[in-house]
XYZ file of C-alpha atoms in Angstrom:
334
model
C -6.024 -106.653 8.378
C -7.372 -110.062 7.443
C -7.857 -110.807 3.774
C -11.648 -111.100 4.034
C -11.884 -107.691 5.711
C -9.518 -106.252 3.087
C -11.683 -107.547 0.253
C -14.895 -106.376 1.900
C -13.475 -102.884 2.389
C -12.196 -102.329 -1.177
C -14.258 -104.712 -3.348
C -16.600 -101.929 -4.449
C -13.688 -99.781 -5.687
C -12.200 -102.690 -7.620
C -15.544 -103.497 -9.226
C -16.064 -99.877 -10.190
C -12.639 -99.784 -11.841
C -13.298 -103.109 -13.583
C -16.613 -101.797 -14.948
C -14.850 -98.698 -16.235
C -12.251 -100.824 -18.007
C -15.002 -102.811 -19.728
C -16.677 -99.638 -20.939
C -13.316 -98.218 -21.981
C -12.839 -101.138 -24.347
C -16.082 -100.281 -26.179
C -16.345 -97.846 -29.068
C -17.292 -94.246 -28.338
C -20.721 -94.798 -29.886
C -21.403 -97.877 -27.749
C -20.525 -96.173 -24.493
C -21.949 -92.737 -25.317
C -25.015 -93.246 -23.170
C -23.473 -95.705 -20.727
C -23.555 -95.028 -16.988
C -21.638 -96.287 -13.995
C -23.454 -96.881 -10.707
C -26.617 -95.841 -12.541
C -25.900 -92.144 -12.002
C -22.526 -90.908 -13.158
C -21.710 -90.703 -16.845
C -18.659 -92.418 -18.320
C -16.784 -89.134 -18.879
C -17.421 -88.013 -15.328
C -16.145 -91.255 -13.838
C -13.132 -91.283 -16.159
C -11.842 -88.161 -14.408
C -11.747 -90.135 -11.142
C -9.996 -93.187 -12.545
C -6.346 -92.032 -12.305
C -6.844 -91.619 -8.546
C -8.657 -94.953 -8.333
C -5.834 -96.580 -10.297
C -3.225 -95.318 -7.813
C -5.356 -96.673 -4.953
C -5.478 -100.106 -6.583
C -1.713 -100.019 -7.107
C -1.417 -99.447 -3.371
C -3.852 -102.289 -2.690
C -1.732 -104.591 -4.852
C 1.366 -103.634 -2.910
C -0.406 -104.305 0.394
C -1.730 -107.670 -0.745
C 1.764 -108.759 -1.762
C 3.426 -107.566 1.445
C 0.745 -109.257 3.607
C 0.968 -112.532 1.694
C -2.677 -112.582 0.691
C -3.840 -115.383 -1.599
C -2.251 -115.659 -5.071
C -5.732 -115.396 -6.597
C -6.325 -111.962 -5.029
C -2.847 -110.754 -5.967
C -3.385 -111.914 -9.563
C -6.768 -110.169 -9.713
C -5.330 -106.853 -8.541
C -2.295 -107.211 -10.762
C -4.564 -107.690 -13.789
C -6.488 -104.527 -12.908
C -3.249 -102.587 -12.580
C -1.916 -103.823 -15.935
C -5.147 -103.032 -17.773
C -5.453 -99.671 -16.063
C -1.919 -98.687 -17.016
C -2.593 -99.627 -20.634
C -5.675 -97.426 -20.899
C -4.515 -94.518 -18.753
C -0.891 -94.059 -19.725
C -0.154 -95.880 -22.979
C -0.790 -92.900 -25.284
C 1.070 -90.527 -22.978
C 3.988 -92.970 -22.847
C 4.194 -93.147 -26.615
C 4.091 -89.378 -26.921
C 6.793 -88.941 -24.315
C 8.963 -91.586 -25.995
C 8.612 -89.834 -29.348
C 9.511 -86.461 -27.850
C 12.473 -87.973 -26.017
C 13.727 -89.512 -29.246
C 13.295 -86.254 -31.144
C 14.876 -83.923 -28.607
C 17.352 -86.191 -26.801
C 18.045 -89.640 -28.227
C 18.473 -88.772 -31.915
C 20.967 -85.894 -31.548
C 22.823 -87.722 -28.736
C 23.072 -90.849 -30.876
C 24.465 -88.924 -33.838
C 27.059 -87.192 -31.648
C 28.151 -90.620 -30.440
C 28.737 -91.501 -34.094
C 30.531 -88.216 -34.846
C 33.541 -89.942 -36.425
C 31.410 -91.740 -38.975
C 29.368 -88.582 -39.492
C 32.421 -86.584 -40.569
C 33.626 -89.427 -42.798
C 30.198 -89.626 -44.409
C 30.096 -85.837 -44.821
C 33.513 -85.842 -46.488
C 32.528 -88.586 -48.940
C 29.330 -86.738 -49.865
C 30.229 -83.051 -49.894
C 33.735 -83.155 -51.377
C 32.606 -84.776 -54.669
C 29.572 -82.478 -54.706
C 31.626 -79.286 -54.410
C 34.381 -80.550 -56.706
C 32.040 -81.410 -59.603
C 30.345 -77.994 -59.367
C 33.669 -76.297 -60.094
C 34.685 -78.852 -62.725
C 31.454 -78.459 -64.714
C 31.725 -74.681 -64.666
C 35.189 -75.053 -66.215
C 34.174 -77.895 -68.544
C 30.375 -77.774 -69.223
C 30.377 -80.932 -71.367
C 31.336 -82.948 -68.294
C 27.660 -82.956 -67.276
C 26.929 -85.539 -69.968
C 29.310 -88.037 -68.420
C 27.038 -88.142 -65.356
C 23.560 -87.342 -66.722
C 21.945 -88.269 -70.027
C 20.843 -85.519 -72.457
C 17.210 -86.327 -71.572
C 17.905 -85.906 -67.840
C 19.667 -82.598 -68.501
C 16.661 -81.400 -70.516
C 14.244 -82.329 -67.716
C 16.360 -80.519 -65.137
C 16.521 -77.380 -67.274
C 12.723 -77.503 -67.630
C 12.204 -77.883 -63.880
C 14.370 -74.895 -62.979
C 13.472 -72.583 -65.839
C 13.160 -69.034 -64.423
C 9.897 -68.599 -66.357
C 8.243 -71.623 -64.741
C 5.235 -71.000 -62.491
C 6.305 -73.750 -60.101
C 10.014 -74.349 -59.696
C 11.289 -77.922 -59.374
C 8.196 -79.578 -60.852
C 8.483 -82.054 -63.727
C 6.326 -82.078 -66.860
C 4.369 -85.142 -65.763
C 3.489 -83.917 -62.244
C 0.718 -81.487 -61.334
C -0.178 -80.245 -57.862
C 1.658 -79.649 -54.597
C 0.268 -82.751 -52.910
C 1.381 -84.958 -55.778
C 4.837 -83.409 -55.571
C 4.849 -83.939 -51.798
C 4.321 -87.655 -52.324
C 6.925 -87.741 -55.080
C 9.541 -86.007 -52.918
C 8.910 -88.385 -50.002
C 9.300 -91.436 -52.232
C 12.373 -90.067 -54.024
C 14.178 -88.891 -50.905
C 13.482 -92.060 -48.924
C 14.588 -94.205 -51.884
C 17.938 -92.407 -52.043
C 18.551 -92.546 -48.304
C 17.466 -96.166 -47.977
C 19.815 -97.113 -50.821
C 22.705 -95.397 -49.051
C 21.799 -97.130 -45.788
C 20.893 -100.657 -46.872
C 23.922 -101.211 -49.119
C 26.203 -100.546 -46.161
C 25.696 -104.165 -45.146
C 28.069 -105.040 -48.035
C 31.053 -104.329 -45.766
C 30.435 -100.545 -46.098
C 31.163 -100.602 -49.839
C 27.608 -99.784 -50.917
C 27.250 -96.826 -48.566
C 30.638 -95.418 -49.613
C 29.743 -95.756 -53.298
C 26.290 -94.173 -53.070
C 27.498 -91.304 -50.883
C 30.057 -90.421 -53.553
C 27.618 -91.074 -56.412
C 24.854 -88.896 -54.929
C 27.376 -86.167 -54.172
C 28.502 -86.234 -57.823
C 24.928 -86.333 -59.139
C 23.645 -83.450 -57.015
C 26.826 -81.469 -57.670
C 26.506 -82.056 -61.420
C 22.932 -80.732 -61.403
C 23.968 -77.705 -59.357
C 27.039 -77.010 -61.492
C 25.099 -77.182 -64.774
C 22.257 -74.954 -63.587
C 24.709 -72.394 -62.254
C 26.622 -72.461 -65.566
C 23.480 -71.760 -67.651
C 22.510 -68.890 -65.287
C 19.620 -70.692 -63.629
C 21.400 -70.224 -60.317
C 18.756 -67.901 -58.816
C 15.858 -70.291 -59.389
C 17.911 -73.338 -58.390
C 19.520 -71.949 -55.233
C 16.301 -70.294 -54.052
C 14.493 -73.605 -54.586
C 16.932 -75.793 -52.637
C 17.692 -73.247 -49.908
C 14.739 -74.078 -47.667
C 14.971 -77.863 -47.588
C 18.632 -78.556 -48.385
C 19.716 -78.647 -44.733
C 17.267 -81.436 -43.890
C 17.606 -83.398 -47.118
C 21.388 -83.372 -47.522
C 22.064 -84.038 -43.846
C 19.617 -86.950 -43.955
C 21.626 -88.528 -46.791
C 24.812 -88.141 -44.754
C 23.206 -89.728 -41.674
C 21.978 -92.600 -43.855
C 25.624 -93.162 -44.722
C 26.474 -93.286 -41.017
C 23.760 -95.888 -40.402
C 24.907 -97.955 -43.381
C 28.583 -97.861 -42.437
C 27.717 -98.925 -38.899
C 26.203 -102.103 -40.378
C 29.272 -102.740 -42.504
C 31.692 -102.161 -39.651
C 29.820 -104.734 -37.556
C 30.692 -107.334 -40.190
C 34.274 -106.144 -40.690
C 35.110 -105.754 -36.986
C 32.597 -107.688 -34.866
C 34.907 -107.506 -31.839
C 34.174 -110.072 -29.148
C 30.758 -110.855 -30.690
C 29.887 -113.171 -33.509
C 29.095 -111.365 -36.754
C 25.393 -112.168 -36.369
C 25.214 -110.671 -32.876
C 27.354 -107.665 -33.863
C 25.114 -107.037 -36.885
C 22.006 -107.270 -34.703
C 23.410 -104.733 -32.230
C 24.480 -102.402 -35.024
C 21.091 -102.811 -36.683
C 19.304 -101.569 -33.576
C 21.435 -98.419 -33.536
C 21.183 -97.912 -37.302
C 17.399 -98.232 -37.326
C 17.155 -95.506 -34.690
C 19.235 -93.254 -36.918
C 17.053 -94.106 -39.909
C 13.925 -93.291 -37.916
C 15.362 -89.811 -37.450
C 16.275 -89.702 -41.146
C 12.678 -90.504 -42.063
C 11.383 -87.629 -39.932
C 13.909 -85.266 -41.527
C 12.948 -86.353 -45.046
C 9.255 -86.005 -44.260
C 9.852 -82.417 -43.132
C 12.113 -81.740 -46.152
C 9.468 -83.029 -48.577
C 6.837 -80.795 -46.989
C 9.046 -77.706 -47.298
C 10.056 -78.676 -50.842
C 6.471 -79.113 -52.049
C 4.716 -76.256 -50.305
C 7.448 -73.613 -49.926
C 10.447 -74.160 -52.177
C 8.416 -74.511 -55.385
C 6.570 -71.185 -55.018
C 8.046 -68.778 -57.560
C 6.054 -65.825 -56.179
C 8.186 -65.829 -53.002
C 11.196 -63.519 -53.304
C 14.535 -65.361 -53.579
C 16.014 -63.258 -50.771
C 13.328 -64.525 -48.405
C 14.068 -68.119 -49.412
C 17.806 -67.556 -48.915
C 17.166 -66.185 -45.425
C 14.946 -69.130 -44.512
C 17.608 -71.497 -45.844
C 20.324 -69.935 -43.684
C 18.067 -70.140 -40.627
C 17.319 -73.810 -41.360
C 21.025 -74.673 -41.532
C 21.772 -72.788 -38.307
C 18.870 -74.451 -36.488
C 19.903 -77.907 -37.671
C 23.522 -77.366 -36.627
C 22.398 -76.101 -33.213
C 20.008 -79.051 -32.879
C 22.677 -81.698 -33.438
C 25.392 -79.917 -31.469
C 23.436 -78.848 -28.396
C 20.128 -80.723 -28.101
C 20.137 -83.464 -25.467
C 23.377 -82.444 -23.773
C 23.333 -83.324 -20.083
C 21.261 -86.447 -20.690
C 22.545 -89.972 -20.827
C 21.377 -92.027 -23.730
C 19.228 -94.719 -22.205
């Protein structure tokens, strides 16, 4: 088919699609009463546009294979690019997010399993050790926390408190939600970012946070606040503690890139490691967001029976373990 006949045959379809793209770029209020071809409403025509888009894709392919003029090819190519942006951009983003959540994130962490177990060891061993040490030597708490910090912690986890885990200066679940997000992200970012100091920062803060959390747990258990404390942390501990460990993995990956850049320069190795680490930290952020929500709106409710909170906590740990061990298997990390 000659180019002129090709244009004459399909020009009306291209113009219709072009008009739709122009209206699509307007606000909903501006196009509310708009019409195409003087008859059909915008919403009605929009339902036809995916099919029209596929037709124009085919027209572009034909124009290229038949060596039509560069001007025509460029015109059709522009329609295809704009159409793809409006028709599939939001779906693409949603699918990318879901792929990251259910495939890329767990696959990526399994690829870093060695660092994950090292990070877990550095975090959990000090945590568990200090719990036992403080129960044998209660005064040891004051070598890690100040008397004022100990007093605040005892206030927050007092069995007679209406809301467990809430400080004197904070009022309301939404305020606590914001506080937990800020606090948790600050801790995890500190563990991650200091890893660029040849891993030393990440190693230090993993151990430090393990000691700090273990000291709080050990003291509260010693003064018989164990029911309020354990029931409070049960629901969100899986997400929050694992996020800290993964932050250590991301930080150590940065440090290792500087220590052992391999065949790359340190700058290139750090850039490559940074891409991987940021993906891990994106997952950490999602975990901490979920943990803060549970902490503010579930964990702090003293009217919920401790046994129910314990059960939810066990389920959360089992689900998280299953997620990281099994989710995404059979897929290659692209």
